[in-house]
Short mmCIF file of C-alpha atoms and ligand atoms in Angstrom, two decimals:
data_model
loop_
_atom_site.label_atom_id
_atom_site.label_comp_id
_atom_site.label_asym_id
_atom_site.label_seq_id
_atom_site.Cartn_x
_atom_site.Cartn_y
_atom_site.Cartn_z
CA UNK A 16 -10.46 4.57 27.43
CA UNK A 17 -7.18 5.10 25.52
CA UNK A 18 -4.20 5.79 27.72
CA UNK A 19 -2.20 8.81 26.58
CA UNK A 20 1.42 7.88 27.26
CA UNK A 21 4.63 9.76 27.86
CA UNK A 22 7.10 10.25 25.02
CA UNK A 23 10.62 9.18 25.92
CA UNK A 24 13.40 8.73 23.34
CA UNK A 25 10.83 8.74 20.56
CA UNK A 26 8.67 5.96 22.07
CA UNK A 27 5.27 6.26 23.71
CA UNK A 28 5.66 4.59 27.10
CA UNK A 29 3.97 4.33 30.46
CA UNK A 30 2.26 3.21 33.10
CA UNK A 31 -0.60 4.03 35.35
CA UNK A 32 -3.20 6.40 34.01
CA UNK A 33 -4.75 9.34 35.82
CA UNK A 34 -8.17 10.68 34.86
CA UNK A 35 -8.26 14.23 33.44
CA UNK A 36 -11.51 15.73 34.80
CA UNK A 37 -13.65 18.45 33.23
CA UNK A 38 -14.18 21.27 35.80
CA UNK A 39 -17.49 22.23 34.12
CA UNK A 40 -18.79 18.69 34.70
CA UNK A 41 -16.89 16.49 37.10
CA UNK A 42 -18.67 13.41 35.71
CA UNK A 43 -16.92 13.97 32.40
CA UNK A 44 -13.50 12.31 32.07
CA UNK A 45 -11.54 14.07 29.32
CA UNK A 46 -9.05 11.21 29.06
CA UNK A 47 -6.55 8.98 30.84
CA UNK A 48 -2.97 10.24 30.99
CA UNK A 49 0.06 8.24 32.10
CA UNK A 50 1.86 9.40 35.21
CA UNK A 51 5.65 9.37 34.86
CA UNK A 52 8.00 8.29 37.66
CA UNK A 53 11.32 9.83 38.68
CA UNK A 54 12.98 6.99 36.69
CA UNK A 55 11.01 8.00 33.60
CA UNK A 56 12.20 11.59 34.07
CA UNK A 57 15.80 10.37 34.27
CA UNK A 58 15.33 8.33 31.07
CA UNK A 59 13.84 11.37 29.34
CA UNK A 60 16.79 13.54 30.40
CA UNK A 61 19.25 10.89 29.15
CA UNK A 62 17.40 10.73 25.81
CA UNK A 63 17.49 14.52 25.44
CA UNK A 64 21.20 14.53 26.27
CA UNK A 65 21.90 11.84 23.67
CA UNK A 66 19.88 13.68 21.02
CA UNK A 67 21.53 17.06 21.61
CA UNK A 68 24.74 16.78 19.51
CA UNK A 69 22.88 15.95 16.29
CA UNK A 70 19.91 18.30 16.83
CA UNK A 71 22.11 21.23 17.83
CA UNK A 72 23.83 20.90 14.43
CA UNK A 73 20.68 20.16 12.44
CA UNK A 74 19.91 22.30 9.41
CA UNK A 75 17.77 25.36 9.87
CA UNK A 76 15.50 24.21 7.06
CA UNK A 77 14.76 20.93 8.90
CA UNK A 78 13.86 22.81 12.09
CA UNK A 79 11.81 25.33 10.15
CA UNK A 80 9.87 22.59 8.37
CA UNK A 81 8.98 20.74 11.58
CA UNK A 82 7.84 23.87 13.43
CA UNK A 83 5.89 25.11 10.39
CA UNK A 84 4.15 21.76 9.98
CA UNK A 85 3.25 21.87 13.68
CA UNK A 86 1.87 25.40 13.36
CA UNK A 87 -0.22 24.39 10.37
CA UNK A 88 -1.69 21.34 12.11
CA UNK A 89 -2.54 23.32 15.25
CA UNK A 90 -4.30 25.94 13.11
CA UNK A 91 -6.16 23.29 11.10
CA UNK A 92 -7.35 21.64 14.34
CA UNK A 93 -8.02 24.84 16.29
CA UNK A 94 -11.69 24.08 17.00
CA UNK A 95 -10.99 20.53 18.23
CA UNK A 96 -7.93 21.53 20.31
CA UNK A 97 -9.68 24.65 21.63
CA UNK A 98 -12.53 22.42 22.76
CA UNK A 99 -10.12 20.03 24.48
CA UNK A 100 -8.53 23.02 26.22
CA UNK A 101 -11.86 24.36 27.45
CA UNK A 102 -12.94 20.91 28.55
CA UNK A 103 -9.84 20.25 30.64
CA UNK A 104 -9.19 23.76 32.01
CA UNK A 105 -12.60 25.44 32.06
CA UNK A 106 -12.02 28.64 30.09
CA UNK A 107 -14.76 29.39 27.56
CA UNK A 108 -14.70 27.83 24.11
CA UNK A 109 -13.92 31.21 22.51
CA UNK A 110 -11.00 31.63 24.91
CA UNK A 111 -9.87 28.03 24.31
CA UNK A 112 -9.90 28.43 20.53
CA UNK A 113 -8.21 31.84 20.83
CA UNK A 114 -5.42 30.37 22.94
CA UNK A 115 -4.99 27.50 20.46
CA UNK A 116 -4.65 29.93 17.56
CA UNK A 117 -2.05 31.78 19.57
CA UNK A 118 -0.09 28.53 20.02
CA UNK A 119 -0.21 28.03 16.25
CA UNK A 120 1.02 31.59 15.67
CA UNK A 121 3.87 31.05 18.13
CA UNK A 122 5.07 27.92 16.29
CA UNK A 123 4.76 29.83 13.03
CA UNK A 124 6.80 32.75 14.41
CA UNK A 125 9.60 30.50 15.65
CA UNK A 126 9.58 28.48 12.41
CA UNK A 127 10.47 31.83 10.83
CA UNK A 128 13.10 32.56 13.47
CA UNK A 129 14.98 29.39 12.40
CA UNK A 130 15.62 31.12 9.09
CA UNK A 131 16.54 34.44 10.66
CA UNK A 132 19.34 33.24 12.96
CA UNK A 133 22.21 35.67 12.65
CA UNK A 134 25.37 36.74 14.40
CA UNK A 135 27.56 39.81 14.25
CA UNK A 136 30.92 40.47 12.69
CA UNK A 137 32.70 43.37 14.34
CA UNK A 138 36.17 44.90 14.04
CA UNK A 139 38.67 44.09 16.76
CA UNK A 140 40.41 46.84 18.71
CA UNK A 141 43.63 45.06 17.70
CA UNK A 142 45.04 45.09 14.15
CA UNK A 143 44.46 42.17 11.72
CA UNK A 144 41.94 40.40 13.93
CA UNK A 145 38.32 39.68 13.14
CA UNK A 146 35.64 39.15 15.81
CA UNK A 147 32.49 37.06 15.31
CA UNK A 148 29.65 36.92 17.81
CA UNK A 149 27.32 33.94 17.39
CA UNK A 150 24.51 32.28 19.32
CA UNK A 151 24.62 28.56 20.09
CA UNK A 152 22.03 26.29 21.70
CA UNK A 153 22.28 25.87 25.49
CA UNK A 154 21.80 22.08 25.70
CA UNK A 155 19.01 20.11 27.36
CA UNK A 156 16.21 22.49 28.37
CA UNK A 157 13.72 21.53 31.10
CA UNK A 158 10.25 23.01 30.62
CA UNK A 159 7.83 23.13 33.57
CA UNK A 160 4.41 24.71 32.98
CA UNK A 161 1.30 25.69 35.00
CA UNK A 162 -2.33 24.74 34.37
CA UNK A 163 -3.86 28.08 33.39
CA UNK A 164 -2.61 28.34 29.78
CA UNK A 165 -2.53 24.66 28.78
CA UNK A 166 -1.44 25.20 25.17
CA UNK A 167 0.03 28.72 24.86
CA UNK A 168 2.66 28.44 27.60
CA UNK A 169 3.96 25.02 26.41
CA UNK A 170 4.05 26.49 22.88
CA UNK A 171 5.97 29.62 23.84
CA UNK A 172 8.62 27.53 25.61
CA UNK A 173 8.88 24.47 23.31
CA UNK A 174 8.93 26.41 20.02
CA UNK A 175 11.97 28.62 20.78
CA UNK A 176 13.79 25.81 22.60
CA UNK A 177 13.64 23.66 19.44
CA UNK A 178 14.10 26.52 16.97
CA UNK A 179 17.44 27.47 18.55
CA UNK A 180 18.68 23.86 18.52
CA UNK A 181 18.08 22.67 22.09
CA UNK A 182 16.60 19.35 23.12
CA UNK A 183 13.73 19.28 25.60
CA UNK A 184 12.30 17.50 28.62
CA UNK A 185 8.77 18.85 29.10
CA UNK A 186 6.65 18.46 32.24
CA UNK A 187 3.16 19.94 31.97
CA UNK A 188 0.88 20.71 34.93
CA UNK A 189 -0.92 17.68 36.38
CA UNK A 190 -4.38 19.22 35.90
CA UNK A 191 -4.14 19.79 32.15
CA UNK A 192 -2.10 17.09 30.37
CA UNK A 193 -4.43 16.96 27.32
CA UNK A 194 -3.22 19.94 25.28
CA UNK A 195 0.40 19.21 26.12
CA UNK A 196 0.05 15.62 24.95
CA UNK A 197 -1.62 16.85 21.75
CA UNK A 198 1.15 19.28 20.79
CA UNK A 199 3.89 16.76 21.59
CA UNK A 200 2.07 14.22 19.40
CA UNK A 201 1.89 16.79 16.57
CA UNK A 202 5.60 17.66 16.86
CA UNK A 203 6.55 13.97 17.00
CA UNK A 204 4.58 13.21 13.83
CA UNK A 205 5.97 16.34 12.17
CA UNK A 206 9.32 14.55 12.13
CA UNK A 207 11.33 15.45 15.24
CA UNK A 208 14.20 12.96 15.65
CA UNK A 209 14.04 10.57 18.62
CA UNK A 210 14.82 12.13 21.98
CA UNK A 211 14.71 15.77 20.81
CA UNK A 212 11.42 16.38 22.64
CA UNK A 213 10.43 14.21 25.61
CA UNK A 214 7.12 14.43 27.47
CA UNK A 215 6.92 13.41 31.13
CA UNK A 216 3.46 14.00 32.59
CA UNK A 217 3.26 13.63 36.33
CA UNK A 218 3.63 15.15 39.75
CA UNK A 219 5.73 18.24 40.34
CA UNK A 220 7.16 16.78 43.51
CA UNK A 221 8.33 13.65 41.63
CA UNK A 222 8.93 14.39 37.95
CA UNK A 223 9.58 18.12 38.34
CA UNK A 224 11.89 17.53 41.28
CA UNK A 225 13.85 14.88 39.32
CA UNK A 226 14.40 17.54 36.65
CA UNK A 227 15.57 20.11 39.21
CA UNK A 228 17.99 17.58 40.69
CA UNK A 229 19.58 16.54 37.38
CA UNK A 230 23.06 17.80 36.46
CA UNK A 231 22.26 17.01 32.81
CA UNK A 232 19.72 19.81 32.32
CA UNK A 233 21.50 23.00 31.29
CA UNK A 234 18.52 25.36 31.48
CA UNK A 235 15.07 25.34 33.10
CA UNK A 236 12.23 27.57 32.05
CA UNK A 237 9.44 27.66 34.62
CA UNK A 238 6.02 29.29 34.84
CA UNK A 239 3.98 28.79 37.97
CA UNK A 240 3.72 29.87 41.58
CA UNK A 241 6.26 31.86 43.56
CA UNK A 242 6.88 28.95 45.96
CA UNK A 243 7.79 26.47 43.23
CA UNK A 244 9.76 29.16 41.39
CA UNK A 245 11.99 29.57 44.42
CA UNK A 246 12.72 25.83 44.42
CA UNK A 247 13.63 26.00 40.75
CA UNK A 248 15.96 28.93 41.46
CA UNK A 249 17.71 27.29 44.42
CA UNK A 250 18.23 23.97 42.62
CA UNK A 251 19.44 25.73 39.48
CA UNK A 252 22.04 27.78 41.32
CA UNK A 253 23.25 24.53 42.87
CA UNK A 254 23.78 23.03 39.40
CA UNK A 255 25.12 26.25 37.85
CA UNK A 256 22.34 26.13 35.27
CA UNK A 257 20.50 28.88 33.48
CA UNK A 258 16.94 29.48 34.69
CA UNK A 259 13.99 31.67 33.89
CA UNK A 260 10.96 32.17 36.15
CA UNK A 261 7.51 33.60 35.39
CA UNK A 262 5.46 33.64 38.56
CA UNK A 263 2.61 35.43 40.26
CA UNK A 264 1.02 38.82 39.90
CA UNK A 265 -1.13 41.30 41.80
CA UNK A 266 -1.67 43.55 38.85
CA UNK A 267 -3.18 47.02 39.33
CA UNK A 268 -5.70 48.64 37.02
CA UNK A 269 -5.98 52.39 37.59
CA UNK A 270 -9.13 54.32 36.65
CA UNK A 271 -8.77 58.11 36.58
CA UNK A 272 -11.52 60.74 36.77
CA UNK A 273 -11.00 61.59 33.10
CA UNK A 274 -11.41 57.97 31.91
CA UNK A 275 -14.01 57.00 29.34
CA UNK A 276 -16.31 55.09 31.70
CA UNK A 277 -17.32 52.36 29.26
CA UNK A 278 -13.68 51.74 28.22
CA UNK A 279 -12.68 51.55 31.90
CA UNK A 280 -15.48 49.15 32.87
CA UNK A 281 -14.91 46.85 29.89
CA UNK A 282 -11.16 46.69 30.55
CA UNK A 283 -11.65 46.16 34.30
CA UNK A 284 -14.21 43.36 33.84
CA UNK A 285 -12.00 41.65 31.29
CA UNK A 286 -8.87 42.05 33.46
CA UNK A 287 -10.49 40.80 36.64
CA UNK A 288 -12.89 38.09 35.54
CA UNK A 289 -12.28 36.72 32.03
CA UNK A 290 -10.67 33.27 32.00
CA UNK A 291 -12.23 33.05 35.49
CA UNK A 292 -9.56 35.44 36.81
CA UNK A 293 -7.02 32.65 36.43
CA UNK A 294 -4.43 34.62 34.49
CA UNK A 295 -1.09 35.75 35.85
CA UNK A 296 -1.84 39.09 34.13
CA UNK A 297 -5.34 39.38 35.65
CA UNK A 298 -6.04 42.53 37.63
CA UNK A 299 -7.36 42.05 41.14
CA UNK A 300 -6.62 45.61 42.37
CA UNK A 301 -8.77 48.26 40.72
CA UNK A 302 -7.51 51.64 41.88
CA UNK A 303 -10.08 54.38 41.27
CA UNK A 304 -9.85 58.14 41.83
CA UNK A 305 -12.64 59.61 43.93
CA UNK A 306 -14.32 61.76 41.25
CA UNK A 307 -15.36 58.72 39.19
CA UNK A 308 -15.43 56.10 41.97
CA UNK A 309 -19.19 55.82 42.60
CA UNK A 310 -20.16 55.95 38.92
CA UNK A 311 -17.50 53.33 38.13
CA UNK A 312 -18.65 50.96 40.88
CA UNK A 313 -22.30 51.27 39.82
CA UNK A 314 -21.38 50.59 36.19
CA UNK A 315 -19.27 47.59 37.21
CA UNK A 316 -22.23 46.16 39.13
CA UNK A 317 -24.48 46.55 36.12
CA UNK A 318 -21.92 44.98 33.77
CA UNK A 319 -21.29 42.09 36.17
CA UNK A 320 -25.00 41.26 36.29
CA UNK A 321 -24.81 40.52 32.57
CA UNK A 322 -21.98 37.99 32.96
CA UNK A 323 -23.10 34.42 32.33
CA UNK A 324 -21.21 31.88 34.46
CA UNK A 325 -21.75 28.37 33.14
CA UNK A 326 -20.31 25.31 31.40
CA UNK A 327 -17.23 26.44 29.45
CA UNK A 328 -18.46 24.67 26.30
CA UNK A 329 -21.97 26.19 26.30
CA UNK A 330 -22.70 28.93 23.79
CA UNK A 331 -23.30 32.21 25.63
CA UNK A 332 -21.02 31.47 28.60
CA UNK A 333 -18.80 34.42 29.51
CA UNK A 334 -17.05 32.90 32.53
CA UNK A 335 -16.30 29.20 32.91
CA UNK A 336 -15.78 27.31 36.16
CA UNK A 337 -12.81 27.54 38.52
CA UNK A 338 -10.23 24.90 37.60
CA UNK A 339 -10.66 22.54 40.58
CA UNK A 340 -11.85 22.19 44.17
CA UNK A 341 -8.51 23.32 45.64
CA UNK A 342 -8.51 26.58 43.69
CA UNK A 343 -12.21 27.12 44.49
CA UNK A 344 -11.44 26.73 48.21
CA UNK A 345 -8.65 29.29 47.86
CA UNK A 346 -11.02 31.76 46.15
CA UNK A 347 -13.77 31.39 48.77
CA UNK A 348 -11.22 31.60 51.60
CA UNK A 349 -10.04 34.95 50.24
CA UNK A 350 -13.63 36.17 49.92
CA UNK A 351 -14.08 35.37 53.63
CA UNK A 352 -10.76 37.07 54.45
CA UNK A 353 -11.81 40.21 52.53
CA UNK A 354 -15.02 40.44 54.56
CA UNK A 355 -13.14 39.92 57.84
CA UNK A 356 -10.67 42.63 56.87
CA UNK A 357 -13.52 45.13 56.48
CA UNK A 358 -13.86 45.34 52.70
CA UNK A 359 -17.44 45.32 51.40
CA UNK A 360 -18.49 42.52 49.12
CA UNK A 361 -20.45 44.70 46.68
CA UNK A 362 -21.28 42.09 44.01
CA UNK A 363 -21.11 38.31 43.58
CA UNK A 364 -18.90 35.89 45.46
CA UNK A 365 -21.50 33.11 45.85
CA UNK A 366 -21.04 29.47 44.89
CA UNK A 367 -23.58 28.66 42.21
CA UNK A 368 -25.03 25.46 40.77
CA UNK A 369 -25.57 24.69 37.12
CA UNK A 370 -26.99 21.72 35.16
CA UNK A 371 -23.76 19.77 35.64
CA UNK A 372 -21.61 19.38 38.78
CA UNK A 373 -18.73 21.86 38.45
CA UNK A 374 -16.74 24.49 40.32
CA UNK A 375 -18.92 27.54 39.67
CA UNK A 376 -18.32 30.85 41.42
CA UNK A 377 -20.07 34.17 40.76
CA UNK A 378 -17.32 36.77 40.12
CA UNK A 379 -16.79 38.87 43.24
CA UNK A 380 -16.09 42.59 43.54
CA UNK A 381 -15.08 44.16 46.84
CA UNK A 382 -15.27 47.90 47.47
CA UNK A 383 -13.84 50.01 50.32
CA UNK A 384 -10.68 47.91 50.20
CA UNK A 385 -7.26 49.22 51.17
CA UNK A 386 -3.96 48.26 49.65
CA UNK A 387 -2.79 46.90 53.01
CA UNK A 388 -5.44 44.14 53.10
CA UNK A 389 -4.42 40.59 52.28
CA UNK A 390 -6.90 40.57 49.37
CA UNK A 391 -4.83 43.43 47.91
CA UNK A 392 -1.41 41.95 48.60
CA UNK A 393 -1.66 38.20 47.94
CA UNK A 394 -2.40 36.53 44.63
CA UNK A 395 -5.86 34.93 44.74
CA UNK A 396 -5.88 33.59 41.17
CA UNK A 397 -9.67 33.55 40.83
CA UNK A 398 -12.56 35.84 39.81
CA UNK A 399 -12.15 38.07 42.87
CA UNK A 400 -11.19 41.76 42.62
CA UNK A 401 -11.14 44.74 44.98
CA UNK A 402 -11.72 48.44 44.32
CA UNK A 403 -9.35 50.76 46.18
CA UNK A 404 -10.43 54.42 46.35
CA UNK A 405 -7.66 57.04 45.96
CA UNK A 406 -7.51 60.85 45.86
CA UNK A 407 -5.67 61.54 42.61
CA UNK A 408 -3.25 60.23 39.97
CA UNK A 409 -0.19 60.51 42.21
CA UNK A 410 -1.77 58.38 44.90
CA UNK A 411 -3.05 55.93 42.27
CA UNK A 412 0.46 55.42 40.89
CA UNK A 413 1.94 55.00 44.37
CA UNK A 414 -0.69 52.37 45.29
CA UNK A 415 -0.28 50.63 41.91
CA UNK A 416 3.45 50.23 42.54
CA UNK A 417 3.07 49.28 46.21
CA UNK A 418 3.18 45.51 45.69
CA UNK A 419 5.83 42.80 45.75
CA UNK A 420 4.86 41.87 42.17
CA UNK A 421 5.45 43.61 38.83
CA UNK A 422 4.01 41.73 35.87
CA UNK A 423 1.35 43.92 34.22
CA UNK A 424 -0.08 47.32 35.08
CA UNK A 425 -3.01 49.12 33.45
CA UNK A 426 -4.59 52.56 33.37
CA UNK A 427 -7.83 53.99 31.97
CA UNK A 428 -7.43 57.69 31.16
CA UNK A 429 -7.98 60.16 28.32
CA UNK A 430 -5.04 62.27 29.48
CA UNK A 431 -1.92 61.92 27.34
CA UNK A 432 0.11 63.38 30.18
CA UNK A 433 -1.01 60.75 32.69
CA UNK A 434 -0.80 57.90 30.18
CA UNK A 435 2.75 58.88 29.28
CA UNK A 436 3.79 59.30 32.89
CA UNK A 437 2.22 55.96 33.84
CA UNK A 438 3.96 54.07 31.01
CA UNK A 439 7.28 55.44 32.23
CA UNK A 440 6.72 54.99 35.98
CA UNK A 441 4.64 51.82 36.43
CA UNK A 442 6.90 49.20 38.02
CA UNK A 443 5.86 46.37 35.74
CA UNK A 444 7.18 44.44 32.77
CA UNK A 445 4.06 45.25 30.73
CA UNK A 446 1.91 48.40 30.77
CA UNK A 447 -1.54 48.77 29.23
CA UNK A 448 -3.30 52.06 28.45
CA UNK A 449 -7.08 51.83 28.04
CA UNK A 450 -6.67 48.07 27.62
CA UNK A 451 -7.09 45.11 29.97
CA UNK A 452 -4.00 44.10 31.97
CA UNK A 453 -4.24 40.67 30.31
CA UNK A 454 -4.14 39.96 26.57
CA UNK A 455 -0.77 40.27 24.86
CA UNK A 456 0.76 39.80 21.41
CA UNK A 457 2.76 36.68 20.61
CA UNK A 458 5.64 38.35 18.76
CA UNK A 459 6.89 40.76 21.43
CA UNK A 460 8.50 40.22 24.84
CA UNK A 461 6.46 38.94 27.76
CA UNK A 462 7.51 39.09 31.40
CA UNK A 463 7.65 41.07 34.60
CA UNK A 464 9.81 42.54 37.34
CA UNK A 465 10.15 42.37 41.12
CA UNK A 466 8.61 39.18 42.58
CA UNK A 467 6.87 38.23 39.30
CA UNK A 468 9.77 37.20 37.12
CA UNK A 469 13.42 36.33 37.00
CA UNK A 470 15.69 36.10 34.00
CA UNK A 471 15.33 37.11 30.36
CA UNK A 472 11.98 37.80 28.71
CA UNK A 473 9.96 35.15 26.91
CA UNK A 474 8.52 35.32 23.38
CA UNK A 475 9.40 37.22 20.25
CA UNK A 476 13.04 37.76 19.32
CA UNK A 477 13.87 38.28 23.00
CA UNK A 478 13.42 34.52 23.59
CA UNK A 479 16.87 33.99 22.06
CA UNK A 480 18.42 35.46 25.18
CA UNK A 481 17.39 32.46 27.26
CA UNK A 482 17.50 29.64 24.71
CA UNK A 483 20.95 30.42 23.35
CA UNK A 484 24.39 31.09 24.72
CA UNK A 485 26.66 33.65 23.10
CA UNK A 486 30.11 32.82 21.69
CA UNK A 487 32.74 35.41 20.76
CA UNK A 488 35.38 34.12 18.34
CA UNK A 489 38.63 35.93 17.37
CA UNK A 490 40.57 35.14 14.18
CA UNK A 491 43.97 36.42 13.14
CA UNK A 492 43.70 37.49 9.53
P1 NAD B 30 2.61 25.55 40.60
O1 NAD B 30 3.85 26.26 41.01
O2 NAD B 30 1.86 24.79 41.60
O3 NAD B 30 2.95 24.51 39.45
C1 NAD B 30 3.65 24.89 38.29
C2 NAD B 30 4.40 23.68 37.75
O4 NAD B 30 5.44 23.35 38.68
C3 NAD B 30 3.53 22.43 37.61
O5 NAD B 30 3.87 21.75 36.44
C4 NAD B 30 3.91 21.63 38.84
O6 NAD B 30 3.70 20.26 38.69
C5 NAD B 30 5.38 21.96 38.96
N1 NAD B 30 5.97 21.67 40.28
C6 NAD B 30 5.35 21.65 41.48
N2 NAD B 30 6.25 21.30 42.44
C7 NAD B 30 7.44 21.14 41.84
C8 NAD B 30 8.75 20.79 42.29
N3 NAD B 30 9.01 20.52 43.57
N4 NAD B 30 9.74 20.71 41.39
C9 NAD B 30 9.51 20.99 40.08
N5 NAD B 30 8.30 21.29 39.60
C10 NAD B 30 7.27 21.38 40.46
O7 NAD B 30 1.70 26.63 39.86
P2 NAD B 30 0.23 26.40 39.24
O8 NAD B 30 -0.71 26.30 40.37
O9 NAD B 30 0.25 25.32 38.21
O10 NAD B 30 0.03 27.75 38.45
C11 NAD B 30 -0.50 28.90 39.03
C12 NAD B 30 0.57 29.93 39.22
O11 NAD B 30 1.23 30.18 37.99
C13 NAD B 30 0.05 31.27 39.66
O12 NAD B 30 0.85 31.78 40.71
C14 NAD B 30 0.21 32.16 38.43
O13 NAD B 30 0.35 33.52 38.68
C15 NAD B 30 1.41 31.57 37.81
N6 NAD B 30 1.48 31.91 36.38
C16 NAD B 30 2.38 32.84 35.99
C17 NAD B 30 2.48 33.21 34.66
C18 NAD B 30 3.48 34.22 34.25
O14 NAD B 30 3.85 34.25 33.08
N7 NAD B 30 3.96 35.06 35.13
C19 NAD B 30 1.65 32.61 33.71
C20 NAD B 30 0.73 31.66 34.14
C21 NAD B 30 0.67 31.31 35.49
#
């Protein structure tokens, strides 16, 4: 089997291979991927540092052309790359292709941003002086990504980093090196100069830690768990470097008495269970007012019976497998915890077998949960959700906001008054009305508040805030 190597200083290099396993069929090896060492990470950082002066002054047309070419190739290969994504991560083929298209759109958007870079010229408060405000690249950017969006998250970090003139050291999640390798290969062939983008696949504790410990990385953008995010923050403060964290969620989805029942059920099922519940924007707390509670729960049960859990690549599958044994154990542990805490497991929650050996779990819905239970407070990151019954809108909003997290928050209602109030008062970075808590556009800001995020927003024009540093220049006329 071909070994997919790391890219350091424009050369494919490396070492021992690790098998990338398909969670729908653990007998299926997706590929062999080299595992970088701490020394490799140091070499990658040195290469990015050496490449920075030239790339930071490169022409905007050169950057535009490389990102556009990358976008075009991703789009042209969307079925193949979407299949690779589904095979290594386990989300359905439709979801895998959809995420791949999104990655293409992101590269396309930032190709355009290269041509839209602008500053400001403003009058000085002093006579005969002009003031210019410009954005400059930050330097070497470290990119550390999680396993649950194997192509979109690398795309939404790499594309702006390069568009604004930074050089990159990129460490993808151990579980899903395939899509990351593929987009680095595309960018490399699209004409990036040596050392501008370096790929170091490997362990977080080795490769990631070497990045955190380096004084030569000026900014780190991280998406992953709260625990690792805290390490990134501490190490970055130590090195006086810029950092950006996107972490966990415990996103609420409120259903009010006046909701359109079918809209509410569709949005709740999508929020809680699509992509096997493995989305930071997934909703695992469904907060339902008492007038609609019983009808909503019955309709959820009916809808959940129609969900097909099977091999991610099979036509007709709605929910693919859990990503690996460790995550499956976490999901089943929380199902046991929910029962012990006194919530009722109304639907699903059983391990299931299919034609191939994989990590299959029937989506689980608890009822009679309270917001104080661990299943309502801690991120599970699987197809496990709990319905919390509340009296009215005011209680629903209070429960929705009663969480350490603040990424996404949703509501199903036909009341303009409640929708408007919720948009204003939900303590979250993103608010959804009559839509699932997950599923966002690629050209507008993404991010959260409270324990979910730290630093400037990602995506869209707002990405410039993190990937550039502002300079104010004064000139005597
Ligand atoms: P994780 O924190 O275990 O790993 C994330 C990345 O950090 C991986 O690449 C890992 O190798 C690396 N890492 C681990 N230890 C490290 C260390 N000591 N130094 C440097 N890097 C290290 O998270 P995960 O399990 O891959 O992802 C799941 C988590 O990601 C969930 O909590 C989920 O909510 C979160 N997530 C958040 C968003 C968001 O935008 N808010 C999006 C997707 C996922």
